[in-house]
Coordinates of C-alpha atoms in Angstrom, one line a residue:
M27 CA 11.8 27.3 32.1
K28 CA 8.9 28.1 34.4
F29 CA 5.7 26.0 34.2
T30 CA 3.3 28.1 32.0
P31 CA -0.4 28.0 33.0
L32 CA -2.6 27.2 30.1
L33 CA -4.9 30.2 30.5
L34 CA -2.0 32.6 30.2
A35 CA -0.9 31.1 26.9
S36 CA -4.0 32.2 25.0
V37 CA -4.4 35.8 26.1
G38 CA -5.3 38.2 23.3
L39 CA -6.1 35.6 20.7
A40 CA -8.1 36.6 17.7
Q41 CA -9.9 33.3 17.5
S42 CA -10.3 30.7 20.2
F43 CA -11.1 27.0 19.6
Y44 CA -12.2 26.3 23.2
S45 CA -15.6 24.8 23.5
P46 CA -18.1 27.7 23.2
T47 CA -20.2 26.1 26.0
D48 CA -17.2 26.6 28.4
S49 CA -17.8 23.0 29.3
Y50 CA -17.1 19.4 28.0
A51 CA -20.1 19.7 25.7
P52 CA -19.4 20.9 22.1
G53 CA -21.4 23.9 21.1
S54 CA -22.7 25.7 18.0
V55 CA -20.7 28.4 16.2
D56 CA -21.0 30.1 12.9
C57 CA -19.9 28.1 9.9
P58 CA -16.8 29.2 7.9
S59 CA -17.2 30.9 4.6
E60 CA -18.2 28.7 1.7
D61 CA -14.7 28.8 0.2
T62 CA -13.2 27.4 3.4
R63 CA -12.6 23.6 3.0
I64 CA -13.4 21.7 6.2
V65 CA -12.6 18.3 4.6
R66 CA -9.9 17.8 1.9
K67 CA -8.6 14.9 -0.1
G68 CA -5.3 13.6 1.1
E69 CA -3.2 14.9 -1.8
G70 CA -0.1 16.5 -0.2
L71 CA 0.1 18.3 3.1
S72 CA -2.5 20.9 4.1
P73 CA -1.5 24.5 3.4
Q74 CA -1.5 25.1 7.1
E75 CA 1.0 22.3 7.9
K76 CA 3.1 23.1 4.9
D77 CA 3.4 26.7 5.9
W78 CA 4.0 25.8 9.5
V79 CA 6.8 23.3 8.7
E80 CA 8.6 25.9 6.4
N81 CA 8.7 28.3 9.3
R82 CA 9.8 25.6 11.7
H83 CA 12.7 24.7 9.5
E84 CA 14.0 28.3 10.0
Q85 CA 14.6 27.3 13.6
T86 CA 15.6 23.6 13.2
R87 CA 18.5 24.3 10.9
P88 CA 20.5 26.4 13.3
E89 CA 19.5 24.1 16.2
L90 CA 20.9 21.1 14.4
L91 CA 24.0 23.0 13.6
N92 CA 24.4 23.8 17.3
Y93 CA 24.0 20.1 18.2
L94 CA 26.6 18.9 15.6
K95 CA 29.1 21.5 16.7
R96 CA 28.6 20.8 20.4
V97 CA 29.1 17.0 20.1
G98 CA 32.3 17.5 18.1
F99 CA 31.0 16.4 14.7
K100 CA 34.0 16.5 12.4
S101 CA 33.3 14.0 9.6
V102 CA 32.2 16.9 7.5
D103 CA 32.1 20.6 8.2
P104 CA 28.6 21.2 9.6
D105 CA 28.4 24.8 8.4
Q106 CA 29.3 23.8 4.8
F107 CA 27.1 20.7 4.8
L108 CA 24.0 22.5 6.1
G109 CA 24.6 25.9 4.5
D110 CA 21.8 28.4 4.6
D111 CA 19.1 26.3 2.9
T112 CA 19.5 22.6 3.8
N113 CA 16.7 21.3 5.9
I114 CA 17.0 18.0 7.7
T115 CA 13.5 16.8 8.7
I116 CA 13.7 14.9 12.0
G117 CA 10.7 13.0 13.5
L118 CA 10.5 11.8 17.1
S119 CA 8.3 8.9 17.8
F120 CA 7.2 7.5 21.2
S121 CA 5.5 4.2 21.7
G122 CA 2.5 3.2 23.7
G123 CA 2.5 1.3 27.0
G124 CA 0.5 3.1 29.6
Y125 CA 2.3 4.9 32.4
R126 CA 5.4 2.9 31.7
A127 CA 5.6 4.5 28.2
M128 CA 4.7 7.9 29.6
L129 CA 7.4 8.0 32.2
A130 CA 10.1 6.1 30.3
G131 CA 9.3 8.3 27.3
A132 CA 9.5 11.4 29.5
G133 CA 13.1 10.6 30.3
Q134 CA 13.9 9.8 26.7
F135 CA 12.4 13.1 25.6
A136 CA 14.1 15.0 28.4
A137 CA 17.5 13.7 27.2
L138 CA 16.8 15.2 23.7
D139 CA 15.6 18.5 25.1
A140 CA 18.3 21.2 25.5
R141 CA 16.2 22.8 28.3
T142 CA 16.8 19.9 30.6
P143 CA 19.7 20.5 33.1
N144 CA 22.9 18.8 32.0
A145 CA 21.3 17.6 28.7
T146 CA 23.9 19.5 26.6
E147 CA 26.9 18.3 28.6
Q148 CA 29.5 16.0 27.1
G149 CA 28.1 12.6 26.3
H150 CA 24.5 13.8 26.2
V151 CA 22.2 14.4 23.3
G152 CA 20.2 17.5 24.3
G153 CA 19.2 19.8 21.5
L154 CA 17.4 17.3 19.2
V155 CA 14.0 18.3 20.4
Q156 CA 14.8 21.8 19.2
A157 CA 16.1 20.4 15.9
A158 CA 13.1 18.1 15.3
T159 CA 10.2 19.0 13.0
Y160 CA 7.7 16.3 14.1
L161 CA 6.7 14.8 17.5
V162 CA 4.4 11.8 17.4
G163 CA 2.9 9.9 20.3
L164 CA 0.7 6.9 20.7
S165 CA -1.3 5.8 23.8
G166 CA 1.0 6.2 26.9
G167 CA 3.7 7.8 24.8
N168 CA 1.1 10.4 23.8
W169 CA 0.3 11.0 27.5
M170 CA 3.8 12.3 27.7
V171 CA 3.6 14.2 24.4
G172 CA 0.1 15.6 25.3
S173 CA 1.3 16.7 28.8
V174 CA 4.3 18.6 27.3
V175 CA 2.3 20.2 24.4
I176 CA -1.0 21.1 26.1
N177 CA 0.9 22.7 29.0
N178 CA 2.4 25.2 26.5
F179 CA 5.4 23.0 25.6
T180 CA 6.7 22.8 29.2
T181 CA 9.7 20.7 30.2
I182 CA 9.8 17.2 31.8
P183 CA 11.4 18.4 35.0
D184 CA 8.6 21.0 35.4
L185 CA 6.0 18.3 34.9
Q186 CA 7.7 16.0 37.3
H187 CA 8.0 18.5 40.1
S188 CA 4.7 20.3 39.5
S189 CA 2.1 20.2 42.2
D190 CA -0.7 20.5 39.6
V191 CA 0.0 17.7 37.2
W192 CA 1.5 14.2 37.1
D193 CA 0.4 13.3 40.7
L194 CA 0.5 9.6 40.3
E195 CA 0.7 8.6 43.9
H196 CA -2.9 7.5 43.7
S197 CA -4.6 5.9 40.7
M198 CA -7.1 7.6 38.5
I199 CA -9.8 5.5 40.1
N200 CA -9.0 6.9 43.6
P201 CA -7.2 10.2 43.2
G202 CA -8.1 11.3 46.7
G203 CA -6.5 8.4 48.5
I204 CA -8.0 8.2 51.9
N205 CA -9.8 11.4 51.3
I206 CA -13.1 9.9 50.1
F207 CA -14.7 13.3 49.7
K208 CA -12.1 14.4 47.2
T209 CA -12.5 11.2 45.2
G210 CA -16.3 11.5 45.3
S211 CA -16.2 15.1 44.1
Y212 CA -13.8 14.1 41.3
W213 CA -16.2 11.4 40.0
D214 CA -19.2 13.7 40.3
D215 CA -17.4 16.3 38.2
I216 CA -16.5 13.7 35.5
N217 CA -20.1 12.4 35.5
D218 CA -21.5 15.9 35.1
D219 CA -19.1 16.6 32.2
V220 CA -19.9 13.4 30.3
N221 CA -23.7 14.0 30.9
D222 CA -23.3 17.6 29.5
K223 CA -21.9 16.1 26.2
Q224 CA -24.6 13.4 26.1
H225 CA -27.4 15.9 26.8
A226 CA -26.1 18.1 24.0
G227 CA -26.9 15.2 21.6
Y228 CA -23.6 13.4 21.3
N229 CA -22.7 9.8 21.8
T230 CA -20.5 9.1 24.8
S231 CA -18.4 6.0 25.7
F232 CA -15.7 4.8 28.1
T233 CA -13.3 7.0 26.3
D234 CA -15.1 10.2 27.4
I235 CA -14.7 9.2 31.0
W236 CA -11.2 8.0 30.5
G237 CA -10.2 11.2 28.8
R238 CA -11.7 13.4 31.5
G239 CA -9.7 11.4 34.1
L240 CA -6.5 11.8 32.1
S241 CA -7.1 15.5 31.8
Y242 CA -7.1 15.9 35.6
Q243 CA -3.7 14.1 35.8
F244 CA -2.0 15.7 32.8
F245 CA -3.3 19.2 32.1
N246 CA -2.7 22.3 34.2
A247 CA -5.8 24.5 33.8
S248 CA -8.7 25.7 35.8
N249 CA -11.2 24.3 33.3
T250 CA -9.8 21.3 31.5
A251 CA -13.3 20.4 30.3
R252 CA -13.2 23.1 27.6
L253 CA -9.7 22.5 26.4
T254 CA -9.4 21.4 22.8
W255 CA -6.6 19.9 20.7
S256 CA -7.1 22.5 18.0
E257 CA -6.5 25.3 20.6
I258 CA -2.8 24.3 20.4
Q259 CA -2.8 26.5 17.2
N260 CA -3.0 29.5 19.5
Y261 CA -0.2 28.5 22.0
D262 CA 2.8 30.7 21.9
H263 CA 5.3 27.9 21.2
F264 CA 3.2 26.6 18.3
K265 CA 2.6 30.0 16.8
N266 CA 6.3 30.8 17.1
H267 CA 7.3 27.5 15.6
S268 CA 9.6 26.8 18.6
M269 CA 8.3 23.3 19.2
P270 CA 7.9 20.2 16.9
Y271 CA 4.6 19.6 15.2
P272 CA 2.6 17.2 17.4
I273 CA 0.6 14.3 16.0
V274 CA -1.5 11.7 17.8
V275 CA -2.1 8.3 16.4
A276 CA -5.3 6.1 16.7
D277 CA -6.6 3.1 14.9
G278 CA -10.0 2.8 13.2
R279 CA -12.2 -0.2 14.0
A280 CA -14.5 -1.4 11.2
P281 CA -18.2 -1.3 12.1
G282 CA -19.4 -4.5 13.7
T283 CA -16.0 -5.9 14.4
R284 CA -13.7 -6.3 17.5
I285 CA -10.3 -7.5 16.3
L286 CA -8.0 -5.1 14.6
A287 CA -5.9 -6.5 11.8
S288 CA -2.4 -5.2 10.8
N289 CA -4.0 -3.4 7.9
S290 CA -6.6 -1.5 9.9
T291 CA -7.0 2.2 9.2
I292 CA -4.5 4.4 10.9
F293 CA -5.8 7.9 11.8
E294 CA -3.6 10.8 12.8
M295 CA -4.7 13.9 14.8
S296 CA -2.8 17.2 14.7
P297 CA -3.8 20.7 15.8
F298 CA -4.8 21.4 12.2
E299 CA -6.3 18.2 10.9
V300 CA -7.7 14.7 11.7
G301 CA -7.7 12.0 9.0
S302 CA -5.8 9.2 7.4
W303 CA -3.5 8.6 4.4
D304 CA -4.9 5.1 4.0
P305 CA -6.8 4.7 0.6
N306 CA -10.1 3.9 2.2
V307 CA -10.1 7.3 3.8
Y308 CA -7.4 9.4 2.1
S309 CA -9.0 12.5 3.6
F310 CA -8.5 15.1 6.3
A311 CA -10.9 17.2 8.3
R312 CA -10.1 20.4 10.1
T313 CA -9.7 19.5 13.8
E314 CA -11.7 22.4 15.2
W315 CA -14.7 21.5 13.1
L316 CA -15.1 17.9 14.4
G317 CA -18.6 17.3 15.6
T318 CA -20.1 19.2 12.7
N319 CA -22.7 17.3 10.7
M320 CA -21.4 17.1 7.1
T321 CA -22.0 15.4 3.8
N322 CA -19.4 15.3 1.1
G323 CA -17.2 17.5 3.2
K324 CA -19.7 20.4 3.6
P325 CA -21.7 21.3 6.7
N326 CA -25.4 20.4 6.6
G327 CA -26.3 23.4 8.7
T328 CA -25.0 24.5 12.1
C329 CA -21.2 24.1 12.7
V330 CA -19.6 23.0 16.0
H331 CA -16.5 23.7 18.1
G332 CA -15.4 21.8 21.2
F333 CA -15.7 18.2 20.1
D334 CA -12.0 17.8 19.9
N335 CA -11.6 18.0 23.7
A336 CA -7.9 17.6 24.5
G337 CA -8.5 14.8 27.0
F338 CA -10.8 13.0 24.5
I339 CA -8.1 13.1 21.8
V340 CA -5.4 11.8 24.2
G341 CA -7.9 9.3 25.6
T342 CA -8.7 8.1 22.1
S343 CA -5.1 7.2 21.4
S344 CA -5.1 5.0 24.5
S345 CA -8.7 3.6 24.3
L346 CA -8.0 -0.1 24.7
F347 CA -11.1 -1.1 26.6
N348 CA -12.3 -3.4 23.8
Q349 CA -9.2 -5.5 24.5
F350 CA -10.7 -6.5 27.9
I351 CA -13.5 -8.2 26.0
L352 CA -11.1 -10.0 23.7
Q353 CA -8.7 -11.0 26.5
L354 CA -11.0 -11.7 29.4
N355 CA -10.9 -15.5 29.2
S356 CA -7.1 -15.4 29.3
T357 CA -6.7 -13.2 32.3
G358 CA -7.0 -15.9 35.0
V359 CA -9.7 -13.9 36.7
T360 CA -12.5 -16.1 38.0
G361 CA -15.5 -16.2 40.2
V362 CA -17.7 -13.1 41.0
V363 CA -15.2 -10.7 39.5
Y364 CA -15.1 -12.5 36.2
D365 CA -18.9 -12.8 36.1
L366 CA -19.4 -9.1 36.8
A367 CA -16.7 -8.0 34.4
H368 CA -18.0 -10.3 31.7
S369 CA -21.5 -9.0 32.0
I370 CA -20.5 -5.4 31.9
L371 CA -18.0 -5.8 29.1
K372 CA -20.6 -7.6 26.9
R373 CA -23.1 -4.8 27.5
L374 CA -20.5 -2.2 26.6
D375 CA -19.4 -4.1 23.5
K376 CA -23.0 -4.4 22.3
D377 CA -23.6 -0.7 22.7
S378 CA -20.1 0.3 21.3
D379 CA -19.2 1.9 24.6
D380 CA -15.8 0.2 24.6
I381 CA -14.3 2.5 22.0
A382 CA -14.1 6.3 21.1
I383 CA -17.1 7.4 19.1
Y384 CA -16.5 10.2 16.6
S385 CA -20.0 11.2 15.5
P386 CA -21.0 12.7 13.2
N387 CA -18.4 11.1 10.8
P388 CA -16.7 14.0 9.0
F389 CA -15.9 11.7 6.0
K390 CA -19.5 10.5 5.4
G391 CA -20.7 10.8 1.8
L392 CA -17.4 11.9 0.3
D393 CA -18.0 11.3 -3.4
Y394 CA -14.4 10.3 -4.2
L395 CA -14.5 7.4 -1.6
G396 CA -17.4 5.7 -3.4
N397 CA -19.6 3.4 -1.4
N398 CA -17.0 2.1 1.1
S399 CA -17.6 1.5 4.8
I400 CA -16.1 4.8 5.9
S401 CA -18.2 7.0 3.7
R402 CA -21.4 5.0 4.6
T403 CA -21.2 5.1 8.3
D404 CA -22.6 7.9 10.6
Y405 CA -19.7 7.6 13.0
L406 CA -16.1 6.5 13.3
D407 CA -15.0 4.0 15.9
L408 CA -11.4 4.7 17.0
V409 CA -9.3 2.8 19.5
D410 CA -5.8 2.7 21.0
G411 CA -3.2 3.3 18.2
G412 CA -1.2 0.2 19.2
E413 CA -4.0 -2.3 18.9
D414 CA -2.8 -3.3 15.4
G415 CA 0.6 -4.3 16.8
Q416 CA 2.2 -1.1 15.6
N417 CA 2.9 0.3 19.0
I418 CA 5.5 2.7 17.8
P419 CA 3.7 5.4 15.7
Y420 CA 5.9 5.3 12.6
Y421 CA 3.2 5.7 10.0
P422 CA 2.7 9.5 9.9
L423 CA 6.5 9.9 9.5
L424 CA 6.7 7.5 6.6
Q425 CA 4.5 9.6 4.4
P426 CA 6.5 10.9 1.4
E427 CA 4.6 14.2 1.6
R428 CA 6.4 14.9 4.8
A429 CA 9.9 14.0 3.5
V430 CA 11.2 12.9 6.9
D431 CA 14.9 12.2 6.8
V432 CA 15.3 10.3 10.0
V433 CA 12.9 8.9 12.7
I434 CA 14.3 8.6 16.2
S435 CA 11.9 6.1 17.7
Y436 CA 11.5 4.8 21.3
D437 CA 10.0 1.4 22.0
N438 CA 8.6 1.1 25.5
S439 CA 6.3 -1.8 24.7
A440 CA 5.8 -4.9 26.9
D441 CA 6.3 -7.7 24.4
T442 CA 8.2 -10.3 26.4
D443 CA 7.3 -12.3 29.5
Y444 CA 9.2 -9.7 31.5
Y445 CA 7.5 -6.6 29.9
W446 CA 10.4 -5.7 27.7
P447 CA 10.1 -4.7 24.0
N448 CA 11.3 -7.2 21.4
G449 CA 10.8 -5.3 18.1
T450 CA 7.3 -6.4 17.4
S451 CA 6.2 -2.9 16.6
A452 CA 8.9 -2.4 14.0
V453 CA 8.2 -5.9 12.5
Q454 CA 4.4 -5.1 12.2
T455 CA 5.1 -1.8 10.5
Y456 CA 7.5 -3.5 8.1
Q457 CA 4.9 -6.1 7.3
R458 CA 2.1 -3.6 6.8
Q459 CA 3.8 -2.0 3.8
F460 CA 2.9 -5.0 1.7
E461 CA -0.8 -4.3 2.4
K462 CA -3.0 -2.1 0.2
Q463 CA -3.6 0.2 3.2
A464 CA 0.1 1.2 3.3
N465 CA -0.5 3.2 0.1
G466 CA 3.1 2.8 -1.2
T467 CA 4.9 3.9 2.0
I468 CA 8.3 2.2 2.7
F469 CA 9.7 0.8 5.9
P470 CA 13.2 -0.7 5.9
Y471 CA 14.0 -4.3 6.4
V472 CA 14.0 -5.4 10.1
P473 CA 14.8 -8.8 11.6
D474 CA 12.4 -11.1 13.4
V475 CA 11.5 -10.5 17.1
N476 CA 13.8 -13.3 18.3
T477 CA 16.8 -11.7 16.5
F478 CA 16.0 -8.4 18.2
I479 CA 16.5 -10.1 21.5
N480 CA 19.3 -12.6 20.7
N481 CA 21.5 -10.1 18.8
N482 CA 21.1 -7.4 21.5
L483 CA 19.2 -5.0 19.3
T484 CA 17.0 -4.0 22.3
S485 CA 19.9 -3.3 24.6
R486 CA 21.5 -0.7 22.4
P487 CA 20.4 1.7 19.6
V488 CA 20.2 0.3 16.1
F489 CA 19.8 2.0 12.7
F490 CA 17.6 0.4 10.0
G491 CA 17.6 1.4 6.3
C492 CA 21.1 2.9 6.4
D493 CA 21.8 2.1 2.7
V494 CA 18.8 3.3 0.7
Q495 CA 19.9 1.3 -2.3
N496 CA 19.1 -1.9 -0.3
L497 CA 15.5 -0.8 -0.2
T498 CA 14.8 -0.8 -3.9
S499 CA 13.0 -4.2 -3.8
L500 CA 10.4 -2.5 -1.4
D501 CA 9.9 0.5 -3.7
K502 CA 7.0 0.8 -6.1
N503 CA 7.1 4.5 -6.6
G504 CA 10.8 5.5 -7.1
Y505 CA 11.2 6.7 -3.6
T506 CA 14.6 5.0 -3.2
S507 CA 16.2 6.5 -6.4
V508 CA 18.6 9.3 -5.7
N509 CA 17.9 10.5 -9.2
S510 CA 14.2 10.9 -8.5
S511 CA 12.5 14.0 -7.3
A512 CA 10.6 11.9 -4.8
P513 CA 11.8 12.0 -1.2
L514 CA 13.8 9.1 0.1
P515 CA 12.2 7.0 2.9
P516 CA 13.6 7.9 6.3
L517 CA 16.4 6.1 8.2
I518 CA 15.0 4.6 11.4
V519 CA 16.8 4.9 14.7
Y520 CA 15.4 2.3 17.0
I521 CA 15.9 2.6 20.8
A522 CA 14.3 0.2 23.2
N523 CA 13.5 0.4 26.9
Y524 CA 16.3 -1.3 28.9
P525 CA 17.2 -1.4 32.6
W526 CA 20.2 0.9 32.7
T527 CA 19.5 2.3 36.2
F528 CA 16.0 1.0 37.1
F529 CA 13.6 -1.8 36.3
S530 CA 11.3 0.2 34.0
N531 CA 9.4 -2.9 32.8
T532 CA 6.2 -2.2 34.7
S533 CA 2.8 -3.6 33.7
T534 CA 0.7 -1.5 31.3
M535 CA -2.6 -2.3 33.0
G536 CA -1.5 -3.7 36.3
K537 CA 0.3 -0.7 37.7
L538 CA -1.8 2.5 37.8
S539 CA 0.0 4.5 40.5
Y540 CA 3.6 5.5 41.0
N541 CA 5.2 7.1 44.0
K542 CA 7.7 9.9 43.6
N543 CA 10.7 7.5 43.9
E544 CA 9.3 5.3 41.1
V545 CA 8.5 8.3 38.9
A546 CA 12.1 9.5 39.3
G547 CA 13.5 6.1 38.6
M548 CA 11.4 5.6 35.5
I549 CA 12.4 9.0 34.1
E550 CA 16.0 8.6 35.0
N551 CA 16.2 5.3 33.2
G552 CA 14.6 6.7 30.1
Y553 CA 17.2 9.5 30.1
T554 CA 20.0 7.0 30.2
T555 CA 18.3 5.0 27.5
S556 CA 18.6 8.0 25.2
T557 CA 22.2 8.7 26.1
Q558 CA 23.6 5.2 26.4
F559 CA 24.3 5.9 30.0
N560 CA 25.3 9.5 29.3
G561 CA 28.0 8.5 27.0
T562 CA 29.8 6.1 29.3
V563 CA 28.8 3.0 27.2
D564 CA 29.8 4.7 23.9
P565 CA 31.4 8.2 24.1
D566 CA 30.8 8.4 20.3
W567 CA 27.1 8.0 20.5
P568 CA 26.1 11.7 20.2
V569 CA 28.3 11.9 17.1
C570 CA 27.0 8.7 15.7
L571 CA 23.4 10.0 16.2
G572 CA 24.5 13.1 14.2
C573 CA 25.7 10.8 11.4
A574 CA 22.2 9.2 11.2
L575 CA 20.6 12.6 11.0
L576 CA 22.7 13.6 8.0
K577 CA 22.7 10.2 6.2
R578 CA 19.8 10.8 3.8
E579 CA 21.0 14.2 2.7
A580 CA 24.5 12.8 2.1
T581 CA 22.9 10.1 0.0
R582 CA 21.0 12.6 -2.1
R583 CA 24.3 14.4 -2.8
N584 CA 26.2 11.1 -3.4
Q585 CA 28.6 12.4 -0.7
S586 CA 30.5 10.5 1.9
L587 CA 30.2 11.6 5.6
G588 CA 33.8 10.5 6.3
D589 CA 35.6 7.9 8.3
D590 CA 34.1 8.8 11.6
C591 CA 30.5 8.2 10.3
D592 CA 31.6 5.1 8.5
Q593 CA 32.7 3.7 11.8
C594 CA 29.4 4.7 13.4
F595 CA 27.4 3.0 10.7
S596 CA 29.5 -0.1 11.0
K597 CA 28.6 -0.1 14.7
Y598 CA 24.9 0.8 14.6
C599 CA 23.5 -0.1 11.3
W600 CA 21.8 -3.5 11.3
N601 CA 24.0 -5.8 9.3
G602 CA 21.3 -8.3 8.2
E603 CA 22.4 -11.1 10.6
T604 CA 19.6 -13.1 12.3
D605 CA 19.3 -15.5 15.1
D606 CA 15.7 -16.7 15.3
D607 CA 16.2 -19.1 18.3
A608 CA 12.9 -18.7 20.1
E609 CA 14.0 -20.6 23.2
K610 CA 17.0 -18.4 23.6
A611 CA 14.9 -15.3 23.3
L612 CA 12.5 -16.5 26.0
Q613 CA 15.3 -16.3 28.5
F614 CA 15.7 -12.6 28.1
A615 CA 15.5 -11.1 31.6
P616 CA 18.2 -8.4 31.9
D617 CA 19.5 -7.1 35.2
I618 CA 20.1 -3.4 35.9
Y619 CA 23.2 -2.3 34.0
A620 CA 24.4 0.1 36.7
N621 CA 24.7 -2.9 39.1
G622 CA 27.5 -4.3 36.8
P623 CA 30.1 -1.9 35.4
N624 CA 31.4 0.7 37.8
V625 CA 29.7 3.7 36.2
S626 CA 27.5 6.4 37.5
S627 CA 24.9 8.8 36.1
N628 CA 25.1 12.5 36.3
A629 CA 21.7 13.4 34.8
S630 CA 19.7 15.8 37.0
I631 CA 16.2 14.4 36.4
G632 CA 16.3 12.4 39.7
Q633 CA 17.4 9.0 40.6
A634 CA 15.8 6.0 42.4
S635 CA 16.6 2.4 43.0
S636 CA 14.5 -0.7 42.2
T637 CA 14.8 -4.4 43.1
S638 CA 11.7 -5.6 41.4
K639 CA 11.7 -7.6 38.2
P640 CA 8.0 -8.2 37.4
K641 CA 6.9 -11.0 35.2
K642 CA 3.8 -10.9 32.9
N643 CA 0.8 -13.1 33.6
G644 CA -2.7 -13.3 32.2
A645 CA -4.3 -11.6 35.2
D646 CA -2.4 -8.4 34.4
L647 CA -4.9 -7.8 31.7
L648 CA -7.6 -7.3 34.3
M649 CA -5.9 -6.6 37.6
P650 CA -8.1 -5.5 40.5
G651 CA -7.4 -1.8 39.9
M652 CA -8.2 -2.0 36.2
A653 CA -11.2 -4.2 37.0
A654 CA -12.4 -1.5 39.3
M655 CA -11.9 1.1 36.7
V656 CA -13.9 -0.9 34.1
I657 CA -16.7 -1.4 36.6
G658 CA -16.7 2.1 37.8
F659 CA -16.7 3.6 34.3
A660 CA -19.5 1.3 33.3
A661 CA -21.6 2.5 36.2
L662 CA -21.4 6.1 34.9
L663 CA -22.6 5.0 31.4
M664 CA -25.5 2.8 32.5

């Protein structure tokens, strides 16, 4: 597939959602007719999403059938099982974790994508992107999702080898390298863009600058300043339903607070809508109308387009600058750098410049919300979607309204002392279901984080929630009853970052640039993470993944998937065993798998070697590069 320029993707459109100012500043447009709802109550899917998903299923059904036949699925006859009208709703979920999550996630995504060279060879799992209905990203994982989607659903190899995007040789702070004139011009342009928005009467913050910088790295367009998230509606692949439905996740921060609890409000942003299923919001606003001043869901006068800038949306999901304030004392940074950073961060905190500001608040004055904090405030404070500990964006895919059958999730978090994941994200989502904010959603039982490590649940895929009858004690609404009309909660496929071919455990904040060899190594390792070393660790993995995809439908029918799938479930379903030895878990520091068994990789993404095994320390929270970014961004705001 050739890399498709953005501007060609929108030729001949009846309605454009680009900023009408042709700049980063939102602009005034005519309001929709009075019978058009800009804000709706969260009762079911929007008509737009519902219609889109129905059309998407017309394509996912044959693609799933192709996958099952290709991998030799024989437990049941795929043609008979799927028939002409059985839809298996698959969600793909990519965790946060900065450039580590973006690049590792890129390889993981590429392995699922039939367009990637060799991805449909024996032992590989290509074709599941084509069979998936939803694609969800958070923070760094959403940098990958956003890069693919905004560039008209391009491929990972095209992004990796493009001369226009994903140039990570130099950091966002100094993109010109030794060319100080290029870097100076870059910062001048960003400053002008943010000033345009501010002069148009909108609040700006770190996230505006951050988002503009991300746009330069990730989006291939002559004018990234006018790009909007809602414009995805007009992209060929989205209109043709030939891509999964993209969703971005961010967290809401209550006014006047800093720390996010596990029950903080989770917001989702799609091309159609922005909102939350949580009971304190339970509302959705049309994405293209963000920035419009509304009361009780109706415009107060002039309407606006262009607030939902694509870089701003992607930046919101990775807006973690408030964490610098919370963690500064534990960084180990001292002296002049500490004093300067402390002074700047305190100023930013006071002015709420450390978060993403969505003002005006589209949910202000909604009568059915009563007098809660969301309906009272003039603005929404949104931050990195992983700040509540749920670094894998499961929540949109747990909603019964979406009836997701299986979530294939990738954990590229840095939980351990060596920057490897330990299941914290899954544990946090499991625990959140007992909070009022969860609104009745169900997440299956998972073990403690020490068990994740000690029982090798991060060095191989694991399925959670295989037997839906074991979830009945978590169920308040009949979602686990096969006799109920309510959808069953999804089966969770959990796959963690692991060093198959490369040490992919890089620092989230301490490493802001990657040379081409490192990019290739990170992507290659992500690919082999998805495929279990391209089927060499377990040749049955592609079939076993197929078993997971069909499990919920088989449960609804009270039908067995046969001996092959039974063996797969015995191998991959969590058996409930635990080992909570914390001292043992602390020793987890895996070596590169390829350095052991005599195996080789045949993926064509590109290979690289690594001998580094970084260890986390407090200073990583404010490394010199990140400190320079904080100070530089602050200078533009002050």
